[in-house]
């Protein structure tokens, strides 16, 4: 069995514990959590450590903490020449202390603690400083997922920015739509089939070919009516910017 240690107890760390618990070739050796109770529901108590000095060598150490804590945590690790990776979408591999062999093990997904995921379709973006370490990361990732990619630090930054657009910003637009429905006593559930169909389209169409609506049609009567309907200035600005972006088709406004 490949022994791994997970350092952290946040959303990503907890999902990795769940994913690897079902792997046939990976054994979770230790989990570092400042608060033991944060992961007691996921892993045996004797495997949880709260002191960096209690961490032992393993085949892989996954540092799954906030970006601004990666360097500090990697400095605290009480060993040398071990394979240590982080899970950040934007941080360089070089944030990790070079006393250990460095890599990146980035699962590109939106993680919520209480939301069940199918890990077999979660993309894992990997980077390592040497071929042997990359092969090990690849083997570990493929034990839980069918979507494994070799992605450089620069490519990963691009992916993360793209992910913010397609996930975080999109969800914020759902929130705005939800607010508009609530303010006008309309069930948000009416929009859910539209949301689902819009998401499903990209399985068969490029986004540029899937675009519909008044903006792409340059239907100024409708867009002007929408602008007049919206009273909140923030919503007005978002509507105007997105309409212009669609009409300019990605060109500089």
PDB file of C-alpha atoms in Angstrom:
ATOM      1  CA  UNK A   1       0.000   0.000   0.000  1.00  0.00           C
ATOM      2  CA  UNK A   2       1.097   3.572  -0.725  1.00  0.00           C
ATOM      3  CA  UNK A   3       1.143   5.508   2.532  1.00  0.00           C
ATOM      4  CA  UNK A   4       0.050   9.134   2.493  1.00  0.00           C
ATOM      5  CA  UNK A   5      -0.335  11.829   5.118  1.00  0.00           C
ATOM      6  CA  UNK A   6      -2.824  14.657   4.779  1.00  0.00           C
ATOM      7  CA  UNK A   7      -1.938  17.922   6.481  1.00  0.00           C
ATOM      8  CA  UNK A   8      -5.026  20.058   7.029  1.00  0.00           C
ATOM      9  CA  UNK A   9      -8.674  19.676   7.964  1.00  0.00           C
ATOM     10  CA  UNK A  10     -10.577  22.052   5.674  1.00  0.00           C
ATOM     11  CA  UNK A  11     -12.965  21.265   2.819  1.00  0.00           C
ATOM     12  CA  UNK A  12     -10.344  19.921   0.412  1.00  0.00           C
ATOM     13  CA  UNK A  13      -8.519  17.923   3.086  1.00  0.00           C
ATOM     14  CA  UNK A  14     -11.730  16.296   4.266  1.00  0.00           C
ATOM     15  CA  UNK A  15     -12.753  15.351   0.747  1.00  0.00           C
ATOM     16  CA  UNK A  16      -9.312  13.856   0.086  1.00  0.00           C
ATOM     17  CA  UNK A  17      -9.670  11.745   3.233  1.00  0.00           C
ATOM     18  CA  UNK A  18     -13.024  10.491   1.952  1.00  0.00           C
ATOM     19  CA  UNK A  19     -11.660   9.814  -1.539  1.00  0.00           C
ATOM     20  CA  UNK A  20      -8.578   7.907  -0.399  1.00  0.00           C
ATOM     21  CA  UNK A  21     -10.558   5.907   2.141  1.00  0.00           C
ATOM     22  CA  UNK A  22     -12.057   4.027  -0.813  1.00  0.00           C
ATOM     23  CA  UNK A  23      -8.758   3.557  -2.698  1.00  0.00           C
ATOM     24  CA  UNK A  24      -7.481  -0.003  -2.977  1.00  0.00           C
ATOM     25  CA  UNK A  25      -3.817   0.994  -3.154  1.00  0.00           C
ATOM     26  CA  UNK A  26      -3.605   3.981  -0.812  1.00  0.00           C
ATOM     27  CA  UNK A  27      -3.502   3.954   2.975  1.00  0.00           C
ATOM     28  CA  UNK A  28      -3.896   7.145   4.974  1.00  0.00           C
ATOM     29  CA  UNK A  29      -1.063   6.956   7.496  1.00  0.00           C
ATOM     30  CA  UNK A  30      -1.655  10.204   9.365  1.00  0.00           C
ATOM     31  CA  UNK A  31      -3.851  13.299   9.281  1.00  0.00           C
ATOM     32  CA  UNK A  32      -2.585  16.540  10.806  1.00  0.00           C
ATOM     33  CA  UNK A  33      -5.298  18.769  12.254  1.00  0.00           C
ATOM     34  CA  UNK A  34      -4.869  21.512  14.836  1.00  0.00           C
ATOM     35  CA  UNK A  35      -8.277  20.481  16.193  1.00  0.00           C
ATOM     36  CA  UNK A  36      -8.612  16.706  16.416  1.00  0.00           C
ATOM     37  CA  UNK A  37     -12.401  16.806  16.472  1.00  0.00           C
ATOM     38  CA  UNK A  38     -12.476  18.390  12.993  1.00  0.00           C
ATOM     39  CA  UNK A  39     -11.684  15.042  11.331  1.00  0.00           C
ATOM     40  CA  UNK A  40     -12.690  12.486  13.985  1.00  0.00           C
ATOM     41  CA  UNK A  41     -15.755  11.567  11.922  1.00  0.00           C
ATOM     42  CA  UNK A  42     -13.519  10.626   8.966  1.00  0.00           C
ATOM     43  CA  UNK A  43     -10.469   8.824  10.328  1.00  0.00           C
ATOM     44  CA  UNK A  44      -9.440   6.719  13.323  1.00  0.00           C
ATOM     45  CA  UNK A  45      -8.390   8.797  16.306  1.00  0.00           C
ATOM     46  CA  UNK A  46      -4.924   7.209  16.554  1.00  0.00           C
ATOM     47  CA  UNK A  47      -4.087   8.438  13.043  1.00  0.00           C
ATOM     48  CA  UNK A  48      -4.786  12.088  13.885  1.00  0.00           C
ATOM     49  CA  UNK A  49      -1.896  14.230  15.101  1.00  0.00           C
ATOM     50  CA  UNK A  50      -1.987  17.825  16.324  1.00  0.00           C
ATOM     51  CA  UNK A  51       1.769  18.428  16.622  1.00  0.00           C
ATOM     52  CA  UNK A  52       4.027  18.733  13.573  1.00  0.00           C
ATOM     53  CA  UNK A  53       6.745  16.894  15.484  1.00  0.00           C
ATOM     54  CA  UNK A  54       4.521  13.801  15.539  1.00  0.00           C
ATOM     55  CA  UNK A  55       4.466  13.556  11.731  1.00  0.00           C
ATOM     56  CA  UNK A  56       6.314  10.554  10.355  1.00  0.00           C
ATOM     57  CA  UNK A  57       7.816   9.901   6.905  1.00  0.00           C
ATOM     58  CA  UNK A  58       5.384   8.559   4.292  1.00  0.00           C
ATOM     59  CA  UNK A  59       5.311   8.008   0.537  1.00  0.00           C
ATOM     60  CA  UNK A  60       3.434  11.279   0.082  1.00  0.00           C
ATOM     61  CA  UNK A  61       2.553  14.255   2.271  1.00  0.00           C
ATOM     62  CA  UNK A  62      -0.341  16.399   1.009  1.00  0.00           C
ATOM     63  CA  UNK A  63      -0.365  19.941   2.410  1.00  0.00           C
ATOM     64  CA  UNK A  64      -3.999  20.994   2.096  1.00  0.00           C
ATOM     65  CA  UNK A  65      -4.120  24.404   3.779  1.00  0.00           C
ATOM     66  CA  UNK A  66      -4.864  27.997   2.762  1.00  0.00           C
ATOM     67  CA  UNK A  67      -2.464  29.444   0.203  1.00  0.00           C
ATOM     68  CA  UNK A  68      -0.908  31.890   2.658  1.00  0.00           C
ATOM     69  CA  UNK A  69      -0.057  29.037   5.047  1.00  0.00           C
ATOM     70  CA  UNK A  70       1.648  26.688   2.551  1.00  0.00           C
ATOM     71  CA  UNK A  71       5.194  27.942   3.110  1.00  0.00           C
ATOM     72  CA  UNK A  72       4.832  28.137   6.891  1.00  0.00           C
ATOM     73  CA  UNK A  73       3.436  24.607   7.118  1.00  0.00           C
ATOM     74  CA  UNK A  74       6.043  23.122   4.775  1.00  0.00           C
ATOM     75  CA  UNK A  75       8.757  24.741   6.892  1.00  0.00           C
ATOM     76  CA  UNK A  76       7.371  22.986   9.979  1.00  0.00           C
ATOM     77  CA  UNK A  77       7.617  19.474   8.543  1.00  0.00           C
ATOM     78  CA  UNK A  78      10.131  17.507  10.657  1.00  0.00           C
ATOM     79  CA  UNK A  79      11.848  15.590   7.865  1.00  0.00           C
ATOM     80  CA  UNK A  80      13.870  15.991   4.655  1.00  0.00           C
ATOM     81  CA  UNK A  81      13.816  14.459   1.168  1.00  0.00           C
ATOM     82  CA  UNK A  82      10.183  13.367   1.410  1.00  0.00           C
ATOM     83  CA  UNK A  83       7.623  14.001  -1.340  1.00  0.00           C
ATOM     84  CA  UNK A  84       5.504  16.980  -0.253  1.00  0.00           C
ATOM     85  CA  UNK A  85       2.759  18.510  -2.405  1.00  0.00           C
ATOM     86  CA  UNK A  86       0.173  21.239  -1.984  1.00  0.00           C
ATOM     87  CA  UNK A  87      -3.381  21.358  -3.340  1.00  0.00           C
ATOM     88  CA  UNK A  88      -3.580  25.017  -4.388  1.00  0.00           C
ATOM     89  CA  UNK A  89      -4.891  26.137  -7.756  1.00  0.00           C
ATOM     90  CA  UNK A  90      -2.837  29.343  -7.871  1.00  0.00           C
ATOM     91  CA  UNK A  91       0.268  28.851  -5.750  1.00  0.00           C
ATOM     92  CA  UNK A  92       3.619  27.956  -7.282  1.00  0.00           C
ATOM     93  CA  UNK A  93       5.322  24.683  -6.485  1.00  0.00           C
ATOM     94  CA  UNK A  94       8.180  26.851  -5.190  1.00  0.00           C
ATOM     95  CA  UNK A  95       6.187  27.918  -2.120  1.00  0.00           C
ATOM     96  CA  UNK A  96       7.044  24.531  -0.641  1.00  0.00           C
ATOM     97  CA  UNK A  97      10.291  24.264   1.326  1.00  0.00           C
ATOM     98  CA  UNK A  98      13.004  22.739  -0.930  1.00  0.00           C
ATOM     99  CA  UNK A  99      14.310  20.569   1.918  1.00  0.00           C
ATOM    100  CA  UNK A 100      11.733  18.084   0.592  1.00  0.00           C
ATOM    101  CA  UNK A 101      10.884  16.921  -2.932  1.00  0.00           C
ATOM    102  CA  UNK A 102       8.087  19.147  -4.170  1.00  0.00           C
ATOM    103  CA  UNK A 103       4.918  18.730  -6.187  1.00  0.00           C
ATOM    104  CA  UNK A 104       1.305  19.776  -6.683  1.00  0.00           C
ATOM    105  CA  UNK A 105      -1.793  17.627  -6.274  1.00  0.00           C
ATOM    106  CA  UNK A 106      -4.640  19.968  -7.291  1.00  0.00           C
ATOM    107  CA  UNK A 107      -8.200  18.619  -7.444  1.00  0.00           C
ATOM    108  CA  UNK A 108     -10.158  21.003  -9.663  1.00  0.00           C
ATOM    109  CA  UNK A 109     -13.595  20.990  -8.081  1.00  0.00           C
ATOM    110  CA  UNK A 110     -15.810  23.043  -5.800  1.00  0.00           C
ATOM    111  CA  UNK A 111     -15.781  21.446  -2.361  1.00  0.00           C
ATOM    112  CA  UNK A 112     -18.383  21.768   0.374  1.00  0.00           C
ATOM    113  CA  UNK A 113     -17.983  19.659   3.511  1.00  0.00           C
ATOM    114  CA  UNK A 114     -21.486  18.191   3.499  1.00  0.00           C
ATOM    115  CA  UNK A 115     -21.858  17.723  -0.268  1.00  0.00           C
ATOM    116  CA  UNK A 116     -21.201  14.206  -1.575  1.00  0.00           C
ATOM    117  CA  UNK A 117     -19.007  14.009  -4.680  1.00  0.00           C
ATOM    118  CA  UNK A 118     -18.225  11.394  -7.301  1.00  0.00           C
ATOM    119  CA  UNK A 119     -14.433  11.512  -7.010  1.00  0.00           C
ATOM    120  CA  UNK A 120     -13.976   9.331 -10.086  1.00  0.00           C
ATOM    121  CA  UNK A 121     -14.754  12.338 -12.321  1.00  0.00           C
ATOM    122  CA  UNK A 122     -12.889  15.005 -10.335  1.00  0.00           C
ATOM    123  CA  UNK A 123      -9.926  16.251 -12.421  1.00  0.00           C
ATOM    124  CA  UNK A 124      -6.574  16.003 -10.633  1.00  0.00           C
ATOM    125  CA  UNK A 125      -3.889  18.372 -11.955  1.00  0.00           C
ATOM    126  CA  UNK A 126      -0.393  17.145 -11.119  1.00  0.00           C
ATOM    127  CA  UNK A 127       3.085  18.637 -11.101  1.00  0.00           C
ATOM    128  CA  UNK A 128       6.387  17.313  -9.755  1.00  0.00           C
ATOM    129  CA  UNK A 129      10.084  18.166  -9.967  1.00  0.00           C
ATOM    130  CA  UNK A 130      11.124  14.747 -11.246  1.00  0.00           C
ATOM    131  CA  UNK A 131       9.621  11.920 -13.300  1.00  0.00           C
ATOM    132  CA  UNK A 132       9.576   9.314 -10.534  1.00  0.00           C
ATOM    133  CA  UNK A 133       7.615  11.571  -8.194  1.00  0.00           C
ATOM    134  CA  UNK A 134       5.192  12.495 -10.952  1.00  0.00           C
ATOM    135  CA  UNK A 135       4.570   8.806 -11.683  1.00  0.00           C
ATOM    136  CA  UNK A 136       3.779   8.207  -8.013  1.00  0.00           C
ATOM    137  CA  UNK A 137       1.358  11.153  -7.940  1.00  0.00           C
ATOM    138  CA  UNK A 138      -0.245   9.857 -11.121  1.00  0.00           C
ATOM    139  CA  UNK A 139      -0.692   6.369  -9.651  1.00  0.00           C
ATOM    140  CA  UNK A 140      -2.264   7.794  -6.499  1.00  0.00           C
ATOM    141  CA  UNK A 141      -4.593  10.118  -8.412  1.00  0.00           C
ATOM    142  CA  UNK A 142      -5.689   7.353 -10.781  1.00  0.00           C
ATOM    143  CA  UNK A 143      -6.631   5.192  -7.793  1.00  0.00           C
ATOM    144  CA  UNK A 144      -9.550   7.563  -7.153  1.00  0.00           C
ATOM    145  CA  UNK A 145     -10.164   9.407 -10.453  1.00  0.00           C
ATOM    146  CA  UNK A 146     -10.310   8.773 -14.193  1.00  0.00           C
ATOM    147  CA  UNK A 147      -9.404  12.397 -14.967  1.00  0.00           C
ATOM    148  CA  UNK A 148      -5.699  12.962 -14.287  1.00  0.00           C
ATOM    149  CA  UNK A 149      -3.614  15.643 -16.011  1.00  0.00           C
ATOM    150  CA  UNK A 150      -0.036  16.885 -16.108  1.00  0.00           C
ATOM    151  CA  UNK A 151      -0.386  20.642 -15.564  1.00  0.00           C
ATOM    152  CA  UNK A 152       2.408  23.188 -15.056  1.00  0.00           C
ATOM    153  CA  UNK A 153       2.228  25.974 -12.470  1.00  0.00           C
ATOM    154  CA  UNK A 154       1.438  28.565 -15.170  1.00  0.00           C
ATOM    155  CA  UNK A 155      -1.260  26.371 -16.718  1.00  0.00           C
ATOM    156  CA  UNK A 156      -2.726  25.776 -13.270  1.00  0.00           C
ATOM    157  CA  UNK A 157      -3.025  29.529 -12.686  1.00  0.00           C
ATOM    158  CA  UNK A 158      -4.938  29.834 -15.953  1.00  0.00           C
ATOM    159  CA  UNK A 159      -7.193  26.933 -15.020  1.00  0.00           C
ATOM    160  CA  UNK A 160      -7.934  28.460 -11.643  1.00  0.00           C
ATOM    161  CA  UNK A 161      -8.916  31.797 -13.165  1.00  0.00           C
ATOM    162  CA  UNK A 162     -11.128  29.984 -15.675  1.00  0.00           C
ATOM    163  CA  UNK A 163     -12.636  27.948 -12.829  1.00  0.00           C
ATOM    164  CA  UNK A 164     -13.559  31.127 -10.948  1.00  0.00           C
ATOM    165  CA  UNK A 165     -15.467  32.337 -14.012  1.00  0.00           C
ATOM    166  CA  UNK A 166     -17.341  29.089 -14.676  1.00  0.00           C
ATOM    167  CA  UNK A 167     -18.026  28.172 -11.040  1.00  0.00           C
ATOM    168  CA  UNK A 168     -17.723  30.979  -8.471  1.00  0.00           C
ATOM    169  CA  UNK A 169     -19.024  33.775 -10.689  1.00  0.00           C
ATOM    170  CA  UNK A 170     -21.754  31.549 -12.115  1.00  0.00           C
ATOM    171  CA  UNK A 171     -22.918  30.615  -8.621  1.00  0.00           C
ATOM    172  CA  UNK A 172     -23.009  34.301  -7.691  1.00  0.00           C
ATOM    173  CA  UNK A 173     -25.302  34.873 -10.676  1.00  0.00           C
ATOM    174  CA  UNK A 174     -27.520  32.080  -9.333  1.00  0.00           C
ATOM    175  CA  UNK A 175     -27.680  34.033  -6.088  1.00  0.00           C
ATOM    176  CA  UNK A 176     -28.719  37.195  -7.924  1.00  0.00           C
ATOM    177  CA  UNK A 177     -31.387  35.254  -9.809  1.00  0.00           C
ATOM    178  CA  UNK A 178     -32.580  33.778  -6.498  1.00  0.00           C
ATOM    179  CA  UNK A 179     -32.852  37.280  -4.977  1.00  0.00           C
ATOM    180  CA  UNK A 180     -34.831  38.592  -7.954  1.00  0.00           C
ATOM    181  CA  UNK A 181     -37.238  35.651  -7.699  1.00  0.00           C
ATOM    182  CA  UNK A 182     -37.708  36.108  -3.947  1.00  0.00           C
ATOM    183  CA  UNK A 183     -38.281  39.848  -4.285  1.00  0.00           C
ATOM    184  CA  UNK A 184     -41.053  39.156  -6.809  1.00  0.00           C
ATOM    185  CA  UNK A 185     -42.620  36.101  -5.095  1.00  0.00           C
ATOM    186  CA  UNK A 186     -41.584  33.694  -7.860  1.00  0.00           C
ATOM    187  CA  UNK A 187     -40.254  30.199  -6.947  1.00  0.00           C
ATOM    188  CA  UNK A 188     -36.550  29.913  -7.822  1.00  0.00           C
ATOM    189  CA  UNK A 189     -37.288  26.254  -8.684  1.00  0.00           C
ATOM    190  CA  UNK A 190     -38.871  27.489 -11.934  1.00  0.00           C
ATOM    191  CA  UNK A 191     -35.354  28.347 -13.146  1.00  0.00           C
ATOM    192  CA  UNK A 192     -33.701  25.031 -12.228  1.00  0.00           C
ATOM    193  CA  UNK A 193     -34.525  23.175 -15.489  1.00  0.00           C
ATOM    194  CA  UNK A 194     -33.031  26.130 -17.418  1.00  0.00           C
ATOM    195  CA  UNK A 195     -29.903  26.067 -15.262  1.00  0.00           C
ATOM    196  CA  UNK A 196     -29.527  22.324 -15.826  1.00  0.00           C
ATOM    197  CA  UNK A 197     -30.040  22.536 -19.587  1.00  0.00           C
ATOM    198  CA  UNK A 198     -27.537  25.390 -19.873  1.00  0.00           C
ATOM    199  CA  UNK A 199     -24.947  23.305 -18.018  1.00  0.00           C
ATOM    200  CA  UNK A 200     -25.726  20.177 -20.055  1.00  0.00           C
ATOM    201  CA  UNK A 201     -25.242  22.002 -23.374  1.00  0.00           C
ATOM    202  CA  UNK A 202     -21.476  22.252 -22.982  1.00  0.00           C
ATOM    203  CA  UNK A 203     -21.267  18.466 -23.255  1.00  0.00           C
ATOM    204  CA  UNK A 204     -22.228  18.771 -26.921  1.00  0.00           C
ATOM    205  CA  UNK A 205     -21.597  22.423 -27.841  1.00  0.00           C
ATOM    206  CA  UNK A 206     -18.776  24.916 -27.384  1.00  0.00           C
ATOM    207  CA  UNK A 207     -19.947  27.744 -25.092  1.00  0.00           C
ATOM    208  CA  UNK A 208     -19.767  30.254 -27.935  1.00  0.00           C
ATOM    209  CA  UNK A 209     -22.238  28.169 -29.932  1.00  0.00           C
ATOM    210  CA  UNK A 210     -24.527  27.579 -26.952  1.00  0.00           C
ATOM    211  CA  UNK A 211     -25.067  31.275 -26.199  1.00  0.00           C
ATOM    212  CA  UNK A 212     -28.669  32.456 -26.430  1.00  0.00           C
ATOM    213  CA  UNK A 213     -30.646  35.394 -25.056  1.00  0.00           C
ATOM    214  CA  UNK A 214     -31.331  39.059 -25.820  1.00  0.00           C
ATOM    215  CA  UNK A 215     -27.686  40.177 -25.641  1.00  0.00           C
ATOM    216  CA  UNK A 216     -26.430  37.861 -28.400  1.00  0.00           C
ATOM    217  CA  UNK A 217     -29.467  38.843 -30.508  1.00  0.00           C
ATOM    218  CA  UNK A 218     -28.703  42.538 -29.899  1.00  0.00           C
ATOM    219  CA  UNK A 219     -32.309  42.868 -28.732  1.00  0.00           C
ATOM    220  CA  UNK A 220     -32.014  46.347 -27.247  1.00  0.00           C
ATOM    221  CA  UNK A 221     -35.754  46.614 -26.523  1.00  0.00           C
ATOM    222  CA  UNK A 222     -35.502  43.667 -24.120  1.00  0.00           C
ATOM    223  CA  UNK A 223     -32.146  44.598 -22.573  1.00  0.00           C
ATOM    224  CA  UNK A 224     -33.338  48.194 -22.021  1.00  0.00           C
ATOM    225  CA  UNK A 225     -36.490  46.870 -20.364  1.00  0.00           C
ATOM    226  CA  UNK A 226     -34.413  44.646 -18.101  1.00  0.00           C
ATOM    227  CA  UNK A 227     -32.193  47.578 -17.125  1.00  0.00           C
ATOM    228  CA  UNK A 228     -35.270  49.669 -16.331  1.00  0.00           C
ATOM    229  CA  UNK A 229     -36.699  46.827 -14.212  1.00  0.00           C
ATOM    230  CA  UNK A 230     -33.564  46.429 -12.083  1.00  0.00           C
ATOM    231  CA  UNK A 231     -33.439  48.877  -9.191  1.00  0.00           C
ATOM    232  CA  UNK A 232     -30.240  47.709  -7.502  1.00  0.00           C
ATOM    233  CA  UNK A 233     -27.222  49.513  -8.982  1.00  0.00           C
ATOM    234  CA  UNK A 234     -24.907  46.542  -8.478  1.00  0.00           C
ATOM    235  CA  UNK A 235     -27.263  44.267 -10.420  1.00  0.00           C
ATOM    236  CA  UNK A 236     -27.597  46.923 -13.131  1.00  0.00           C
ATOM    237  CA  UNK A 237     -23.818  47.154 -13.522  1.00  0.00           C
ATOM    238  CA  UNK A 238     -23.403  43.386 -13.691  1.00  0.00           C
ATOM    239  CA  UNK A 239     -26.188  43.094 -16.264  1.00  0.00           C
ATOM    240  CA  UNK A 240     -24.646  45.875 -18.383  1.00  0.00           C
ATOM    241  CA  UNK A 241     -21.098  44.466 -18.257  1.00  0.00           C
ATOM    242  CA  UNK A 242     -22.204  40.920 -19.127  1.00  0.00           C
ATOM    243  CA  UNK A 243     -24.445  42.157 -21.945  1.00  0.00           C
ATOM    244  CA  UNK A 244     -21.571  44.157 -23.433  1.00  0.00           C
ATOM    245  CA  UNK A 245     -19.179  41.224 -23.058  1.00  0.00           C
ATOM    246  CA  UNK A 246     -21.548  38.877 -24.886  1.00  0.00           C
ATOM    247  CA  UNK A 247     -22.111  41.391 -27.659  1.00  0.00           C
ATOM    248  CA  UNK A 248     -18.396  42.072 -28.093  1.00  0.00           C
ATOM    249  CA  UNK A 249     -17.748  38.330 -28.022  1.00  0.00           C
ATOM    250  CA  UNK A 250     -14.680  38.564 -25.784  1.00  0.00           C
ATOM    251  CA  UNK A 251     -13.169  41.605 -27.494  1.00  0.00           C
ATOM    252  CA  UNK A 252     -11.839  44.431 -25.331  1.00  0.00           C
ATOM    253  CA  UNK A 253     -14.694  46.685 -24.253  1.00  0.00           C
TER     254      UNK A 253
END
